[in-house]
Short mmCIF file of C-alpha atoms and ligand atoms in Angstrom, two decimals:
data_model
loop_
_atom_site.label_atom_id
_atom_site.label_comp_id
_atom_site.label_asym_id
_atom_site.label_seq_id
_atom_site.Cartn_x
_atom_site.Cartn_y
_atom_site.Cartn_z
CA MET K 1398 -7.16 -17.57 23.93
CA GLU K 1399 -9.76 -20.26 24.39
CA PRO K 1400 -12.75 -19.39 22.18
CA VAL K 1401 -16.11 -19.21 23.87
CA THR K 1402 -18.07 -21.44 21.61
CA ASP K 1403 -21.80 -21.57 21.83
CA VAL K 1404 -23.24 -23.81 19.22
CA THR K 1405 -26.97 -23.41 18.76
CA GLN K 1406 -28.11 -26.44 16.84
CA PRO K 1407 -25.86 -26.87 13.85
CA THR K 1408 -27.77 -28.07 10.81
CA ASP K 1409 -25.89 -31.35 10.58
CA LEU K 1410 -27.16 -32.72 13.90
CA PRO K 1411 -30.04 -35.15 13.51
CA GLU K 1412 -31.89 -33.52 16.43
CA ALA K 1413 -32.07 -30.31 14.46
CA ALA K 1414 -34.80 -31.77 12.28
CA SER K 1415 -37.15 -32.06 15.24
CA LEU K 1416 -36.84 -28.40 16.13
CA PRO K 1417 -39.37 -25.83 14.96
CA ALA K 1418 -38.42 -24.42 11.57
CA GLY K 1419 -37.22 -21.15 13.07
CA GLU K 1420 -34.48 -22.82 15.12
CA ARG K 1421 -33.27 -25.33 12.63
CA SER K 1422 -30.37 -23.64 10.96
CA VAL K 1423 -28.79 -21.05 13.21
CA ARG K 1424 -25.37 -21.41 14.66
CA VAL K 1425 -23.52 -18.62 16.45
CA GLU K 1426 -19.93 -18.80 17.64
CA SER K 1427 -18.28 -16.18 19.79
CA PHE K 1428 -14.56 -15.50 19.83
CA LEU K 1429 -14.64 -12.48 22.08
CA GLY K 1430 -13.34 -13.09 25.54
CA ASP K 1431 -11.10 -11.00 27.75
CA GLY K 1432 -9.40 -9.99 24.52
CA GLU K 1433 -11.94 -7.28 23.87
CA GLU K 1434 -11.22 -5.17 26.95
CA ARG K 1435 -7.54 -5.89 26.45
CA SER K 1436 -7.66 -4.32 23.04
CA LEU K 1437 -9.20 -1.11 24.44
CA ALA K 1438 -6.61 -1.00 27.25
CA ASP K 1439 -3.78 -1.60 24.78
CA ASP K 1440 -5.08 1.05 22.42
CA VAL K 1441 -5.29 3.56 25.29
CA LEU K 1442 -1.79 2.74 26.57
CA ASP K 1443 -0.48 3.06 23.04
CA GLY K 1444 -2.55 5.95 21.72
CA LEU K 1445 -2.79 8.32 24.71
CA THR K 1446 0.90 8.28 25.56
CA ARG K 1447 1.94 9.66 22.16
CA PRO K 1448 2.77 13.29 21.41
CA PHE K 1449 -0.26 13.33 19.08
CA LYS K 1450 -2.96 11.46 20.94
CA GLU K 1451 -5.06 9.03 18.99
CA LEU K 1452 -7.59 6.23 19.52
CA PRO K 1453 -8.99 3.87 16.87
CA PRO K 1454 -12.66 4.35 15.92
CA LYS K 1455 -13.76 0.80 16.63
CA HIS K 1456 -14.30 1.71 20.30
CA PHE K 1457 -17.15 4.10 19.44
CA TYR K 1458 -19.60 1.24 19.12
CA ASP K 1459 -21.02 0.30 22.49
CA SER K 1460 -24.83 0.11 22.47
CA ARG K 1461 -25.18 3.90 22.77
CA GLY K 1462 -22.57 4.40 20.04
CA ALA K 1463 -24.35 1.97 17.73
CA GLU K 1464 -27.62 3.82 18.38
CA LEU K 1465 -25.99 7.19 17.61
CA PHE K 1466 -24.47 5.77 14.44
CA ASP K 1467 -27.94 4.63 13.33
CA GLN K 1468 -29.15 8.20 13.89
CA ILE K 1469 -26.22 9.53 11.84
CA CYS K 1470 -27.31 7.33 8.93
CA ASP K 1471 -30.68 9.14 8.87
CA LEU K 1472 -29.23 12.67 8.99
CA PRO K 1473 -29.81 14.86 5.92
CA GLU K 1474 -26.07 15.68 5.77
CA TYR K 1475 -24.89 12.07 5.97
CA TYR K 1476 -25.37 10.86 2.40
CA PRO K 1477 -23.21 7.64 2.36
CA THR K 1478 -25.82 5.26 3.74
CA ARG K 1479 -28.53 6.42 1.34
CA ALA K 1480 -26.15 6.46 -1.61
CA GLU K 1481 -24.94 2.94 -0.90
CA ARG K 1482 -28.47 1.67 -0.47
CA SER K 1483 -29.51 3.17 -3.80
CA ILE K 1484 -26.61 1.42 -5.56
CA LEU K 1485 -27.49 -1.86 -3.88
CA THR K 1486 -31.13 -1.53 -4.81
CA ARG K 1487 -30.29 -0.81 -8.43
CA SER K 1488 -27.55 -3.43 -8.79
CA ALA K 1489 -28.46 -6.33 -6.50
CA GLY K 1490 -29.89 -8.33 -9.41
CA GLU K 1491 -26.76 -7.84 -11.46
CA ILE K 1492 -24.57 -8.77 -8.48
CA ALA K 1493 -26.60 -11.93 -7.89
CA ALA K 1494 -26.43 -12.90 -11.57
CA LEU K 1495 -22.71 -12.28 -11.78
CA THR K 1496 -21.65 -13.94 -8.52
CA ARG K 1497 -24.22 -16.79 -8.37
CA ALA K 1498 -23.30 -16.81 -4.68
CA ALA K 1499 -24.26 -19.79 -2.53
CA GLU K 1500 -22.97 -17.97 0.52
CA LEU K 1501 -22.90 -14.37 1.67
CA VAL K 1502 -20.24 -13.55 4.26
CA GLU K 1503 -20.61 -10.07 5.73
CA LEU K 1504 -17.97 -8.23 7.76
CA GLY K 1505 -19.39 -5.80 10.33
CA SER K 1506 -22.92 -6.94 9.59
CA GLY K 1507 -24.66 -4.85 12.28
CA THR K 1508 -28.43 -4.96 11.85
CA ALA K 1509 -28.00 -6.22 8.28
CA ALA K 1510 -30.45 -3.57 7.05
CA LYS K 1511 -28.79 -3.04 3.66
CA THR K 1512 -27.87 -6.70 3.48
CA ARG K 1513 -31.49 -7.64 2.99
CA VAL K 1514 -31.41 -6.02 -0.44
CA LEU K 1515 -28.61 -8.41 -1.39
CA LEU K 1516 -30.16 -11.40 0.34
CA ASP K 1517 -33.42 -10.75 -1.51
CA ALA K 1518 -31.68 -10.83 -4.89
CA LEU K 1519 -29.54 -13.89 -4.09
CA HIS K 1520 -32.50 -15.73 -2.62
CA ALA K 1521 -34.69 -14.88 -5.62
CA SER K 1522 -32.05 -16.18 -8.02
CA GLY K 1523 -32.10 -19.47 -6.13
CA THR K 1524 -28.38 -19.77 -5.42
CA LEU K 1525 -28.24 -18.67 -1.77
CA GLN K 1526 -27.78 -21.29 0.95
CA ARG K 1527 -25.96 -19.65 3.81
CA TYR K 1528 -25.40 -16.24 5.40
CA VAL K 1529 -22.34 -15.71 7.60
CA PRO K 1530 -22.54 -12.41 9.52
CA LEU K 1531 -19.47 -11.35 11.49
CA ASP K 1532 -19.88 -8.58 14.05
CA VAL K 1533 -18.46 -7.60 17.45
CA THR K 1534 -21.90 -7.16 18.95
CA GLU K 1535 -23.24 -10.57 19.94
CA ALA K 1536 -26.86 -9.42 20.28
CA MET K 1537 -26.79 -8.04 16.73
CA VAL K 1538 -25.54 -11.34 15.34
CA ARG K 1539 -28.08 -13.38 17.28
CA ASP K 1540 -31.08 -11.15 16.60
CA CYS K 1541 -30.41 -10.77 12.92
CA ALA K 1542 -29.74 -14.51 12.53
CA ALA K 1543 -33.08 -15.32 14.16
CA GLU K 1544 -34.93 -12.85 11.93
CA LEU K 1545 -33.26 -13.88 8.71
CA ILE K 1546 -33.99 -17.58 8.90
CA GLU K 1547 -37.64 -16.64 9.33
CA GLU K 1548 -37.53 -14.25 6.37
CA TYR K 1549 -35.64 -16.52 3.97
CA PRO K 1550 -36.94 -20.09 3.96
CA GLY K 1551 -34.14 -22.61 3.53
CA LEU K 1552 -31.40 -20.15 4.55
CA SER K 1553 -28.93 -21.25 7.17
CA VAL K 1554 -27.07 -18.69 9.24
CA HIS K 1555 -23.66 -19.23 10.77
CA GLY K 1556 -22.92 -16.13 12.86
CA VAL K 1557 -19.46 -15.23 14.05
CA VAL K 1558 -19.12 -12.87 17.00
CA GLY K 1559 -15.71 -11.33 16.61
CA ASP K 1560 -13.53 -8.49 15.43
CA PHE K 1561 -12.70 -8.60 11.72
CA GLU K 1562 -9.22 -7.32 12.47
CA ARG K 1563 -8.49 -10.36 14.63
CA HIS K 1564 -10.95 -13.11 13.80
CA LEU K 1565 -11.10 -13.37 10.02
CA ASP K 1566 -9.57 -16.82 10.33
CA ARG K 1567 -12.69 -17.88 12.27
CA VAL K 1568 -14.93 -17.44 9.25
CA PRO K 1569 -16.16 -20.99 8.60
CA ALA K 1570 -14.80 -22.88 5.60
CA ALA K 1571 -16.69 -22.13 2.40
CA THR K 1572 -19.69 -24.15 1.29
CA ASP K 1573 -19.69 -25.87 -2.09
CA GLY K 1574 -20.76 -22.93 -4.22
CA PRO K 1575 -19.31 -19.47 -4.81
CA ARG K 1576 -18.82 -17.07 -1.92
CA LEU K 1577 -19.72 -13.38 -1.91
CA LEU K 1578 -17.95 -11.43 0.82
CA ALA K 1579 -19.58 -8.08 1.62
CA PHE K 1580 -17.77 -5.26 3.40
CA LEU K 1581 -20.25 -2.40 3.21
CA GLY K 1582 -20.74 1.07 4.63
CA GLY K 1583 -17.32 2.47 3.80
CA THR K 1584 -15.77 0.95 6.93
CA ILE K 1585 -12.56 0.18 5.02
CA GLY K 1586 -12.05 3.98 5.08
CA ASN K 1587 -11.35 3.78 8.82
CA PHE K 1588 -7.99 2.18 8.09
CA PRO K 1589 -4.89 4.18 7.17
CA PRO K 1590 -3.20 3.05 3.93
CA GLY K 1591 -0.83 0.45 5.40
CA SER K 1592 -3.31 -1.43 7.56
CA ARG K 1593 -5.96 -0.98 4.85
CA ARG K 1594 -3.89 -3.05 2.45
CA ARG K 1595 -3.06 -5.59 5.13
CA LEU K 1596 -6.78 -6.04 5.89
CA LEU K 1597 -7.63 -6.28 2.17
CA ARG K 1598 -4.95 -8.95 1.78
CA GLN K 1599 -6.45 -10.94 4.66
CA ILE K 1600 -9.90 -10.54 3.14
CA GLY K 1601 -8.48 -11.72 -0.21
CA GLU K 1602 -7.31 -14.89 1.49
CA LEU K 1603 -10.94 -15.81 2.21
CA LEU K 1604 -11.65 -15.85 -1.52
CA ARG K 1605 -10.98 -18.57 -4.07
CA PRO K 1606 -11.30 -18.29 -7.85
CA GLY K 1607 -14.97 -17.69 -8.65
CA ASP K 1608 -15.60 -15.85 -5.35
CA HIS K 1609 -16.20 -12.09 -5.09
CA LEU K 1610 -15.70 -9.18 -2.72
CA LEU K 1611 -18.35 -6.45 -2.65
CA MET K 1612 -16.97 -3.40 -0.91
CA GLY K 1613 -18.48 0.03 -0.22
CA THR K 1614 -16.31 3.14 -0.28
CA ASP K 1615 -17.10 6.82 -0.01
CA LEU K 1616 -15.67 8.93 -2.84
CA VAL K 1617 -13.63 12.14 -2.89
CA LYS K 1618 -15.87 15.17 -3.41
CA ASP K 1619 -16.36 18.82 -2.44
CA PRO K 1620 -14.80 19.23 1.04
CA LYS K 1621 -17.84 21.24 2.18
CA VAL K 1622 -20.13 18.30 1.48
CA LEU K 1623 -17.72 15.92 3.20
CA GLU K 1624 -17.26 18.08 6.27
CA ALA K 1625 -21.00 18.66 6.67
CA ALA K 1626 -21.54 14.88 6.68
CA TYR K 1627 -19.29 14.64 9.75
CA ASN K 1628 -20.41 17.83 11.43
CA ASP K 1629 -24.19 17.77 11.29
CA GLY K 1630 -26.44 20.59 12.40
CA GLU K 1631 -28.11 18.56 15.12
CA GLY K 1632 -24.84 17.62 16.81
CA VAL K 1633 -25.46 13.88 16.56
CA THR K 1634 -21.96 13.23 15.21
CA ALA K 1635 -20.50 15.34 18.02
CA GLU K 1636 -22.35 13.14 20.54
CA PHE K 1637 -21.12 10.03 18.71
CA ASN K 1638 -17.54 11.31 18.90
CA ARG K 1639 -17.79 12.19 22.61
CA ASN K 1640 -19.38 8.80 23.30
CA LEU K 1641 -15.86 7.41 23.10
CA LEU K 1642 -15.10 9.22 26.36
CA HIS K 1643 -18.13 7.60 28.03
CA VAL K 1644 -16.82 4.22 26.86
CA LEU K 1645 -13.41 4.96 28.41
CA ASN K 1646 -15.02 6.09 31.66
CA ARG K 1647 -17.07 2.94 31.92
CA GLU K 1648 -14.69 0.31 30.57
CA LEU K 1649 -11.42 1.63 32.00
CA ASP K 1650 -12.62 3.55 35.04
CA ALA K 1651 -11.48 6.87 33.55
CA ASP K 1652 -12.72 10.30 34.64
CA PHE K 1653 -13.21 12.21 31.39
CA ASP K 1654 -15.70 15.08 31.48
CA PRO K 1655 -17.10 14.72 27.94
CA SER K 1656 -18.49 18.27 28.03
CA SER K 1657 -14.92 19.58 28.21
CA PHE K 1658 -14.14 18.21 24.74
CA GLU K 1659 -15.27 19.73 21.44
CA HIS K 1660 -16.06 17.79 18.31
CA ILE K 1661 -13.89 18.57 15.27
CA ALA K 1662 -14.28 17.16 11.75
CA LEU K 1663 -12.14 18.30 8.84
CA PHE K 1664 -11.15 17.05 5.43
CA ASP K 1665 -7.42 16.49 5.04
CA ARG K 1666 -6.88 17.25 1.35
CA ASP K 1667 -3.42 15.72 1.15
CA ASN K 1668 -4.45 12.39 2.60
CA GLU K 1669 -7.98 12.56 1.20
CA TRP K 1670 -9.58 11.56 4.45
CA ILE K 1671 -11.97 13.05 6.97
CA GLU K 1672 -10.39 13.34 10.35
CA MET K 1673 -12.45 13.51 13.54
CA ARG K 1674 -10.89 14.82 16.68
CA LEU K 1675 -11.83 15.74 20.23
CA ARG K 1676 -10.35 19.04 21.43
CA SER K 1677 -9.84 19.66 25.11
CA THR K 1678 -11.33 23.05 25.92
CA ARG K 1679 -9.12 23.42 28.99
CA GLU K 1680 -5.91 22.15 30.49
CA GLN K 1681 -6.68 18.99 32.39
CA THR K 1682 -5.30 15.69 33.61
CA ILE K 1683 -7.41 12.57 33.21
CA ALA K 1684 -6.99 9.42 35.29
CA VAL K 1685 -7.51 6.16 33.43
CA ARG K 1686 -7.49 4.02 36.55
CA ALA K 1687 -7.85 0.54 35.06
CA VAL K 1688 -4.54 0.94 33.23
CA GLY K 1689 -2.86 3.15 35.85
CA LEU K 1690 -2.40 6.01 33.40
CA SER K 1691 -2.72 9.71 33.91
CA VAL K 1692 -3.13 11.67 30.70
CA HIS K 1693 -2.43 15.38 30.42
CA PHE K 1694 -4.22 17.61 27.90
CA ASP K 1695 -3.17 21.19 27.17
CA ALA K 1696 -5.96 23.70 26.57
CA GLY K 1697 -6.84 23.28 22.89
CA GLU K 1698 -5.01 19.97 22.53
CA GLU K 1699 -6.63 17.59 20.07
CA MET K 1700 -6.89 13.81 20.06
CA ARG K 1701 -7.64 12.01 16.79
CA THR K 1702 -10.57 9.60 17.08
CA GLU K 1703 -11.28 8.57 13.49
CA ILE K 1704 -10.11 8.81 9.94
CA SER K 1705 -12.60 8.10 7.18
CA ALA K 1706 -10.78 7.79 3.86
CA LYS K 1707 -12.42 8.99 0.66
CA PHE K 1708 -11.50 7.16 -2.53
CA THR K 1709 -10.99 7.63 -6.21
CA ARG K 1710 -11.40 4.73 -8.59
CA GLN K 1711 -7.69 4.82 -9.30
CA ARG K 1712 -6.70 4.50 -5.65
CA LEU K 1713 -9.17 1.75 -5.03
CA ASP K 1714 -7.89 -0.24 -8.03
CA ALA K 1715 -4.38 0.07 -6.64
CA ASP K 1716 -5.39 -0.97 -3.11
CA LEU K 1717 -7.31 -3.98 -4.42
CA ALA K 1718 -4.50 -4.96 -6.79
CA ALA K 1719 -2.09 -4.92 -3.85
CA ALA K 1720 -4.34 -7.53 -2.22
CA GLY K 1721 -4.41 -9.71 -5.35
CA LEU K 1722 -7.90 -8.57 -6.36
CA GLU K 1723 -9.14 -7.09 -9.62
CA VAL K 1724 -12.27 -5.05 -10.22
CA ALA K 1725 -15.10 -6.81 -12.03
CA ARG K 1726 -17.76 -4.08 -11.62
CA TRP K 1727 -17.54 -0.50 -10.42
CA LEU K 1728 -20.99 0.64 -9.34
CA THR K 1729 -21.89 4.18 -8.27
CA ASP K 1730 -25.03 6.11 -7.39
CA GLU K 1731 -26.47 8.75 -9.72
CA ALA K 1732 -24.50 11.60 -8.15
CA SER K 1733 -21.28 9.51 -7.97
CA GLN K 1734 -21.04 10.11 -4.25
CA PHE K 1735 -20.29 6.54 -3.23
CA ALA K 1736 -19.01 3.38 -4.91
CA LEU K 1737 -19.63 -0.32 -4.56
CA THR K 1738 -16.83 -2.36 -6.07
CA LEU K 1739 -17.23 -5.98 -7.02
CA SER K 1740 -13.80 -7.58 -7.28
CA GLN K 1741 -12.38 -11.06 -7.62
CA PRO K 1742 -9.08 -12.87 -7.15
CA ALA K 1743 -6.80 -11.78 -9.98
CA ALA K 1744 -6.04 -14.45 -12.55
CA GLN K 1745 -2.69 -16.08 -11.75
CA ALA K 1746 -0.01 -15.17 -14.25
C1 AVJ Y 126 -19.00 3.48 9.73
C2 AVJ Y 126 -16.76 4.13 9.36
C3 AVJ Y 126 -18.30 4.17 7.57
O1 AVJ Y 126 -16.63 6.86 8.38
O2 AVJ Y 126 -18.55 7.54 7.65
C4 AVJ Y 126 -19.94 8.33 10.60
C5 AVJ Y 126 -18.43 6.24 10.74
N1 AVJ Y 126 -18.15 8.49 11.78
N2 AVJ Y 126 -19.88 9.56 11.12
C6 AVJ Y 126 -17.87 6.83 8.38
C7 AVJ Y 126 -18.84 7.66 11.01
C8 AVJ Y 126 -18.81 9.65 11.84
C9 AVJ Y 126 -18.58 5.83 9.30
N3 AVJ Y 126 -18.17 4.42 9.01
#
């Protein structure tokens, strides 16, 4: 695929110096082309023709989905965002001192709300030169890049519009100093064990000795607390889950009636993950015209739309070790609900 490259004044061009300060050091490259719709079509052809229907959670996030997710983060039942922010707030100074990062690379950067806590600490310690946000939503990358270079004098931003499952190799080569790679929010929990380790290995390949990975993970706890976080009283998570059907209707010319699907969220104790599903309330056949598929649902049939793995320290150590990483700091909030792990390439034997 030919990358769609839009270079907005790279810093090394002489003309850049004549631009107003706010435009001097932003560069955004996009690697999303036809590939994006392809991946939804492929996932539908693959996931909706199985005996147990399933779609990956990355397709939740169109603009409505992103908005609903933001609302989820403010729900009283959804503790992970607040817990992670409290850890970041408490530990950002320590992270900055330990990593001395010249560059912050962030996977799934979104609005970079929590990132500012890290950027503040790295900027204050005087080591930070560049921020590299990677996100599938181009507007998010552009808007946050524009804001951040205003907020942090001297910072350059090199945004990458892409999917971290496919475009990690597009992360620009490291600058001179140490790199800190942030993967926050607990997003790693969306991956089942096999692909989780594969992704961690690919992430590990972006790190050299002296670099660090800062990763957020939700922790195993009382199933009632976990299930409430994914089944809130206001029904926001239910709307978020059903939004996937709106995405399919729009992107693939499907004819789902979202009101005929119920939101389900339950903690699978054996696998230690939350599973979200959509349950068809009646027998029905759905046309997904763009891929020429007709999909039959029995009354009560469920389709899995997300897993969100919950971790123990032990499991996380093992997953990181499998990717050649070792834990340097294990940071949790006061109630030990969530963990931020700072890890680094393991010393070569
Ligand atoms: C963005 C994947 C971390 O698993 O908690 C929130 C997504 N789904 N409520 C999570 C989500 C339902 C969230 N992650």
